[in-house]
C-alpha cells in the first residue's frame, strides 16, 4: 500500500467506527418500543433506519441535509433542508418536530435521535424573528470563524426548540435521547444547539446517551494503523483553532514526523473573505498544510469532515503530499477557494454522505 492508500484506509476506519446505523442499533438492545421516533441532523437517516429495523413500523419523522435521506423506508416522513445556512425547509422541519412532540399523549414514549447539523437543519423561531434573521445570523457566524460552542449559544437565543425547548413541550411519560456528538466535550446542550437537551426539572423519565464521538473515531483510526503495522505517534483532539493557526502548529510537526501515523480530531474554524470561493474548513486546512510540508517525501495527509461534506460543498476535505503545493495555490488559499484548486489537482477527498458526524479527522502517514 502507498502512503495515500494507508492514510485513506485509516481515515475511513475512524469514520466507519462511528457509523450512525451501527451505533444506534447497538444502543437499542434494551430499549422498549417507542410510540414515536424523531431524528434530526446529518446522520438522522442512518439512525432512523437502525431504529425502524429494530422496532418495526413506528411513526417516524426525519429532518436531515439535502442528499442525506437515502434508503429510508416509505413509511418514514422525510424533510431535507439546507446546511450550513438554513432555508425555509429548516423552519418547516423545526415546526414539524415541535408539533410531533406536542401531539404525543400522556403515557407515551418518544425516541429522539440527534446528530450534528441539527442547528441549521431544523429551527422554530421565537416570535418576531424571521428566516432572513436566521440566515443572516448563520452567515455572520460562519464569516466570523466562531467555534461550534459559540455559534450554538447564539442560535439558542432565537429558538423555541433549542436549549431544551423541544422536550419542554413533551407531555408523555418517557423520552430517550441518543446522540452522535460533533462538539468538544460531547455536551448535549451544544450538540444541535441543545435540540436534544432536557428542560429543567422534566416531568418525564428517560435517558440520554452519547453513542458516537470523535474520540471513538480517533481510537478506531489508531487501531487500524496498528493493524497495518504502523507506529501511532499521536492520537489527539487538537484541531480546535483557526485553520491557518493550526497549519502553522501542525506543519512543523509533520515535517519532523518519523515513520508512523499521526491522528488528530476536532473542528477547525475559518474567517472568510468578503467574496469566498469554493471550499470548506477541511479543504482549506489541507491546502494550508500542503504549503507547510512542500518538498517532504513519503508523507501523505488526509483531512476531512466525518459526515462526508465540508462546508457548502460535496467534498469531505483534501488529500495532500509534499508534492501537492504549486502555482496558484497561495491565491486560492487566500480567496477561500481551496476546493477549486484541490479539485483541479486531483487532491479532493470525496466520500459522499457517511451516515455520521463527529467533527473532523486528520490522518498523516509517513512511510
XYZ file of N, CA, C and O in Angstrom, residues 223-343:
484
model
N -6.277 2.205 15.854
C -6.268 0.739 15.858
C -6.002 0.189 14.459
O -5.256 -0.781 14.285
N -6.607 0.816 13.443
C -6.384 0.370 12.065
C -4.928 0.598 11.658
O -4.323 -0.236 10.964
N -4.346 1.694 12.103
C -2.939 1.954 11.802
C -2.050 0.848 12.367
O -1.122 0.371 11.689
N -2.339 0.440 13.573
C -1.545 -0.632 14.181
C -1.730 -1.940 13.420
O -0.776 -2.719 13.260
N -2.954 -2.199 12.956
C -3.189 -3.395 12.151
C -2.351 -3.394 10.881
O -1.948 -4.453 10.380
N -2.091 -2.208 10.350
C -1.272 -2.076 9.143
C 0.222 -2.098 9.458
O 1.053 -1.944 8.557
N 0.542 -2.282 10.730
C 1.940 -2.374 11.130
C 2.624 -1.034 11.314
O 3.864 -0.966 11.323
N 1.852 0.014 11.493
C 2.413 1.353 11.633
C 2.430 1.799 13.096
O 1.499 1.500 13.854
N 3.438 2.525 13.471
C 3.514 3.086 14.821
C 2.591 4.290 14.920
O 2.592 5.156 14.032
N 1.790 4.362 15.981
C 0.920 5.512 16.211
C 1.702 6.526 17.036
O 2.006 6.302 18.204
N 2.017 7.643 16.420
C 2.874 8.651 17.034
C 2.093 9.707 17.813
O 2.671 10.512 18.536
N 0.777 9.696 17.660
C -0.075 10.620 18.392
C -1.518 10.397 18.019
O -1.834 10.070 16.864
N -2.403 10.528 18.998
C -3.856 10.402 18.775
C -4.515 11.405 19.699
O -4.642 11.172 20.900
N -4.903 12.582 19.140
C -5.269 13.719 19.974
C -6.448 14.493 19.390
O -6.638 14.514 18.174
N -7.208 15.151 20.262
C -8.202 16.123 19.821
C -7.514 17.486 19.827
O -7.419 18.145 20.859
N -7.032 17.885 18.655
C -6.138 19.041 18.600
C -6.407 19.953 17.412
O -5.514 20.665 16.966
N -7.642 19.963 16.908
C -7.947 20.767 15.723
C -8.918 21.909 16.012
O -9.610 22.377 15.102
N -8.972 22.382 17.237
C -9.911 23.437 17.598
C -9.247 24.807 17.572
O -8.919 25.384 18.609
N -9.041 25.333 16.366
C -8.469 26.674 16.231
C -8.646 27.102 14.777
O -9.106 26.327 13.934
N -8.280 28.334 14.488
C -8.292 28.827 13.118
C -7.394 27.946 12.258
O -6.307 27.525 12.688
N -7.836 27.659 11.034
C -7.109 26.697 10.207
C -5.686 27.153 9.899
O -4.768 26.318 9.788
N -5.448 28.455 9.772
C -4.094 28.925 9.489
C -3.203 28.802 10.727
O -2.011 28.496 10.608
N -3.778 29.028 11.893
C -3.029 28.814 13.135
C -2.668 27.337 13.263
O -1.533 26.970 13.587
N -3.641 26.471 12.986
C -3.395 25.031 13.074
C -2.322 24.584 12.092
O -1.441 23.783 12.440
N -2.393 25.097 10.864
C -1.382 24.716 9.876
C 0.016 25.096 10.344
O 0.972 24.324 10.182
N 0.129 26.271 10.951
C 1.417 26.708 11.459
C 1.918 25.864 12.611
O 3.138 25.701 12.805
N 0.988 25.310 13.388
C 1.362 24.457 14.517
C 1.667 23.027 14.073
O 2.626 22.405 14.529
N 0.812 22.502 13.200
C 0.915 21.093 12.812
C 1.976 20.879 11.746
O 2.639 19.835 11.707
N 2.170 21.874 10.866
C 3.111 21.709 9.770
C 4.511 21.299 10.207
O 5.048 20.287 9.707
N 5.144 22.026 11.129
C 6.486 21.623 11.572
C 6.493 20.227 12.201
O 7.472 19.487 12.055
N 5.404 19.908 12.874
C 5.308 18.573 13.475
C 5.295 17.494 12.396
O 5.917 16.440 12.540
N 4.578 17.763 11.301
C 4.522 16.800 10.211
C 5.874 16.683 9.518
O 6.302 15.572 9.148
N 6.549 17.798 9.333
C 7.847 17.760 8.668
C 8.871 16.954 9.466
O 9.775 16.332 8.894
N 8.740 16.965 10.788
C 9.665 16.228 11.652
C 9.180 14.817 11.970
O 9.846 14.086 12.712
N 8.034 14.442 11.409
C 7.411 13.159 11.745
C 8.288 11.996 11.279
O 8.641 11.916 10.099
N 8.628 11.083 12.184
C 9.312 9.860 11.745
C 8.302 8.905 11.106
O 7.125 9.233 10.978
N 8.747 7.745 10.730
C 7.842 6.769 10.133
C 6.739 6.416 11.131
O 7.014 6.100 12.291
N 5.491 6.494 10.678
C 4.363 6.193 11.546
C 3.154 7.021 11.180
O 3.060 7.579 10.078
N 2.214 7.118 12.124
C 0.921 7.746 11.869
C 0.594 8.741 12.975
O 0.809 8.472 14.165
N 0.043 9.889 12.567
C -0.489 10.883 13.497
C -1.983 11.020 13.228
O -2.395 11.227 12.079
N -2.809 10.897 14.269
C -4.262 11.007 14.151
C -4.730 12.169 15.014
O -4.513 12.179 16.232
N -5.384 13.157 14.387
C -5.877 14.323 15.102
C -7.362 14.512 14.803
O -7.831 14.217 13.707
N -8.099 15.029 15.778
C -9.516 15.295 15.587
C -9.892 16.666 16.101
O -9.125 17.325 16.808
N -11.093 17.097 15.761
C -11.595 18.383 16.210
C -12.363 19.074 15.111
O -12.861 18.441 14.180
N -12.455 20.405 15.206
C -13.189 21.177 14.205
C -12.525 22.528 14.024
O -12.739 23.443 14.820
N -11.734 22.687 12.969
C -11.094 23.980 12.717
C -12.124 25.071 12.433
O -13.269 24.787 12.065
N -11.710 26.294 12.578
C -12.544 27.439 12.203
C -11.851 28.197 11.075
O -10.653 28.019 10.814
N -12.616 29.050 10.394
C -12.054 29.848 9.311
C -12.792 31.181 9.256
O -14.010 31.229 9.412
N -12.053 32.248 9.068
C -12.630 33.569 8.843
C -12.649 33.790 7.333
O -11.602 33.816 6.685
N -13.839 33.954 6.759
C -13.967 34.036 5.313
C -13.736 35.453 4.796
O -14.112 36.428 5.454
N -13.172 35.576 3.595
C -13.065 36.890 2.961
C -14.435 37.345 2.474
O -15.388 36.558 2.471
N -14.590 38.586 2.028
C -15.905 39.101 1.634
C -16.590 38.295 0.529
O -17.804 38.141 0.542
N -15.840 37.769 -0.423
C -16.434 37.030 -1.536
C -15.715 35.689 -1.675
O -14.906 35.491 -2.589
N -15.998 34.733 -0.769
C -15.237 33.481 -0.762
C -15.493 32.628 -1.999
O -16.563 32.675 -2.599
N -14.488 31.834 -2.338
C -14.625 30.881 -3.428
C -15.276 29.595 -2.937
O -16.111 29.622 -2.035
N -14.859 28.463 -3.501
C -15.472 27.176 -3.162
C -14.519 26.380 -2.279
O -13.342 26.239 -2.590
N -15.067 25.863 -1.216
C -14.269 25.056 -0.303
C -14.910 25.022 1.066
O -16.034 25.459 1.269
N -14.190 24.472 2.022
C -14.640 24.388 3.403
C -13.418 24.371 4.295
O -12.275 24.432 3.817
N -13.644 24.270 5.595
C -12.523 24.372 6.530
C -11.513 23.237 6.337
O -10.308 23.434 6.499
N -11.971 22.033 6.001
C -11.050 20.917 5.817
C -10.247 21.047 4.534
O -9.051 20.728 4.497
N -10.893 21.517 3.466
C -10.157 21.750 2.226
C -9.137 22.867 2.423
O -8.002 22.792 1.930
N -9.539 23.899 3.178
C -8.606 24.975 3.473
C -7.430 24.503 4.303
O -6.269 24.855 4.030
N -7.712 23.687 5.326
C -6.622 23.178 6.167
C -5.709 22.258 5.359
O -4.479 22.314 5.506
N -6.292 21.429 4.506
C -5.468 20.532 3.688
C -4.503 21.328 2.818
O -3.299 21.007 2.727
N -5.007 22.370 2.165
C -4.142 23.151 1.284
C -3.113 23.942 2.091
O -1.950 24.076 1.666
N -3.513 24.455 3.244
C -2.548 25.166 4.095
C -1.451 24.227 4.574
O -0.271 24.614 4.663
N -1.794 22.980 4.867
C -0.783 22.004 5.271
C 0.098 21.600 4.092
O 1.290 21.303 4.270
N -0.473 21.590 2.877
C 0.347 21.294 1.701
C 1.485 22.295 1.573
O 2.616 21.945 1.193
N 1.204 23.555 1.889
C 2.264 24.571 1.872
C 3.330 24.264 2.923
O 4.528 24.389 2.669
N 2.878 23.846 4.105
C 3.812 23.591 5.203
C 4.730 22.400 4.912
O 5.893 22.393 5.340
N 4.226 21.393 4.216
C 5.004 20.166 4.009
C 5.605 20.084 2.611
O 6.118 19.036 2.206
N 5.538 21.161 1.863
C 6.053 21.162 0.485
C 7.488 20.651 0.447
O 8.351 21.095 1.214
N 7.712 19.686 -0.450
C 9.041 19.120 -0.619
C 9.305 17.880 0.215
O 10.307 17.185 0.001
N 8.443 17.581 1.171
C 8.633 16.401 2.009
C 8.377 15.132 1.187
O 7.501 15.083 0.328
N 9.120 14.083 1.483
C 8.971 12.812 0.795
C 8.259 11.806 1.691
O 8.360 11.866 2.915
N 7.524 10.889 1.054
C 6.898 9.745 1.751
C 5.948 10.188 2.861
O 5.840 9.538 3.895
N 5.244 11.299 2.635
C 4.311 11.831 3.622
C 2.989 12.158 2.947
O 2.967 12.836 1.914
N 1.897 11.673 3.520
C 0.560 11.961 2.996
C -0.349 12.359 4.142
O -0.310 11.746 5.219
N -1.164 13.378 3.917
C -2.100 13.882 4.926
C -3.509 13.855 4.346
O -3.759 14.417 3.275
N -4.424 13.211 5.052
C -5.842 13.215 4.716
C -6.567 13.967 5.818
O -6.413 13.644 7.002
N -7.356 14.975 5.447
C -8.142 15.712 6.430
C -9.549 15.903 5.874
O -9.722 16.337 4.734
N -10.559 15.509 6.654
C -11.915 15.596 6.131
C -12.967 15.575 7.210
O -12.740 15.115 8.338
N -14.153 16.067 6.853
C -15.304 16.009 7.738
C -15.861 14.601 7.778
O -16.081 13.970 6.732
N -16.106 14.080 8.960
C -16.559 12.700 9.087
C -17.964 12.473 8.551
O -18.379 11.327 8.363
N -18.700 13.567 8.273
C -20.027 13.418 7.678
C -19.963 13.286 6.165
O -20.976 13.022 5.515
N -18.779 13.482 5.586
C -18.621 13.370 4.143
C -18.825 14.667 3.395
O -18.708 14.692 2.168
N -19.108 15.756 4.110
C -19.245 17.064 3.464
C -18.461 18.096 4.247
O -18.327 18.011 5.465
N -17.966 19.086 3.513
C -17.139 20.139 4.101
C -17.714 21.476 3.693
O -17.639 21.858 2.520
N -18.317 22.188 4.656
C -18.943 23.461 4.332
C -20.058 23.262 3.318
O -20.757 22.244 3.331
N -20.232 24.192 2.380
C -21.317 24.098 1.409
C -20.928 23.317 0.152
O -21.447 23.567 -0.933
N -19.993 22.358 0.277
C -19.508 21.606 -0.875
C -19.882 20.139 -0.758
O -20.328 19.672 0.291
N -19.649 19.391 -1.836
C -19.910 17.951 -1.846
C -18.674 17.139 -1.472
O -18.752 15.918 -1.366
N -17.535 17.775 -1.296
C -16.309 17.085 -0.897
C -16.216 17.027 0.621
O -16.787 17.861 1.333
N -15.480 16.038 1.122
C -15.277 15.908 2.565
C -14.061 16.687 3.037
O -13.994 17.116 4.188
N -13.066 16.859 2.155
C -11.835 17.525 2.553
C -10.789 17.374 1.481
O -11.096 17.422 0.282
N -9.537 17.145 1.896
C -8.452 17.062 0.935
C -7.439 16.001 1.292
O -7.365 15.533 2.433
N -6.635 15.612 0.284
C -5.551 14.644 0.435
C -4.309 15.287 -0.161
O -4.260 15.558 -1.367
N -3.294 15.554 0.659
C -2.132 16.288 0.178
C -0.842 15.571 0.551
O -0.785 14.809 1.524
N 0.197 15.851 -0.244
C 1.529 15.316 -0.012
C 2.534 16.457 -0.121
O 2.162 17.617 -0.346
N 3.800 16.104 -0.026
C 4.841 17.108 -0.180
C 4.964 17.642 -1.586
O 5.677 18.624 -1.824
N 4.251 17.030 -2.526
C 4.306 17.456 -3.916
C 3.031 18.174 -4.370
O 2.901 18.541 -5.538
N 2.076 18.382 -3.482
C 0.795 18.973 -3.866
C 0.897 20.470 -4.137
O 0.346 20.978 -5.109
N 1.584 21.194 -3.280
C 1.646 22.664 -3.378
C 2.263 23.094 -4.701
O 3.237 22.504 -5.163
N 1.646 24.110 -5.317
C 2.166 24.560 -6.589
C 1.633 25.918 -6.967
O 0.968 26.597 -6.168
N 1.907 26.365 -8.198
C 1.475 27.692 -8.650
C -0.039 27.876 -8.515
O -0.820 26.987 -8.859
N -0.432 29.030 -8.010
C -1.840 29.352 -7.849
C -2.429 28.923 -6.534
O -3.532 29.352 -6.171
N -1.725 28.071 -5.779
C -2.271 27.566 -4.519
C -2.400 28.671 -3.475
O -3.395 28.739 -2.743
N -1.416 29.540 -3.395
C -1.454 30.614 -2.400
C -2.632 31.543 -2.644
O -3.323 31.957 -1.699
N -2.893 31.855 -3.917
C -4.006 32.730 -4.247
C -5.339 32.063 -3.916
O -6.265 32.703 -3.394
N -5.449 30.765 -4.211
C -6.681 30.034 -3.899
C -6.919 29.975 -2.398
O -8.046 30.140 -1.919
N -5.863 29.766 -1.642
C -5.984 29.691 -0.187
C -6.448 31.027 0.384
O -7.345 31.078 1.240
N -5.884 32.116 -0.099
C -6.258 33.440 0.399
C -7.689 33.797 0.036
O -8.366 34.517 0.774
N -8.185 33.284 -1.085
C -9.541 33.586 -1.554
C -10.581 32.597 -1.041
O -11.733 32.652 -1.458
N -10.188 31.703 -0.124
C -11.086 30.646 0.368
C -11.654 29.850 -0.800
O -12.826 29.494 -0.824
N -10.787 29.568 -1.777
C -11.162 28.807 -2.967
C -10.339 27.520 -3.054
O -10.027 27.037 -4.145
N -10.039 26.961 -1.891
C -9.190 25.775 -1.841
C -9.809 24.594 -2.573
O -9.098 23.800 -3.205
N -11.129 24.468 -2.487
C -11.784 23.346 -3.133
C -11.562 23.324 -4.632
O -11.315 22.262 -5.219
N -11.647 24.478 -5.249
C -11.439 24.549 -6.697
C -10.014 24.132 -7.056
O -9.797 23.374 -8.013
N -9.036 24.630 -6.298
C -7.644 24.313 -6.589
C -7.367 22.829 -6.358
O -6.725 22.162 -7.192
N -7.842 22.286 -5.237
C -7.619 20.865 -4.945
C -8.265 19.975 -6.000
O -7.691 18.960 -6.413
N -9.451 20.357 -6.451
C -10.119 19.552 -7.479
C -9.306 19.533 -8.770
O -9.141 18.475 -9.397
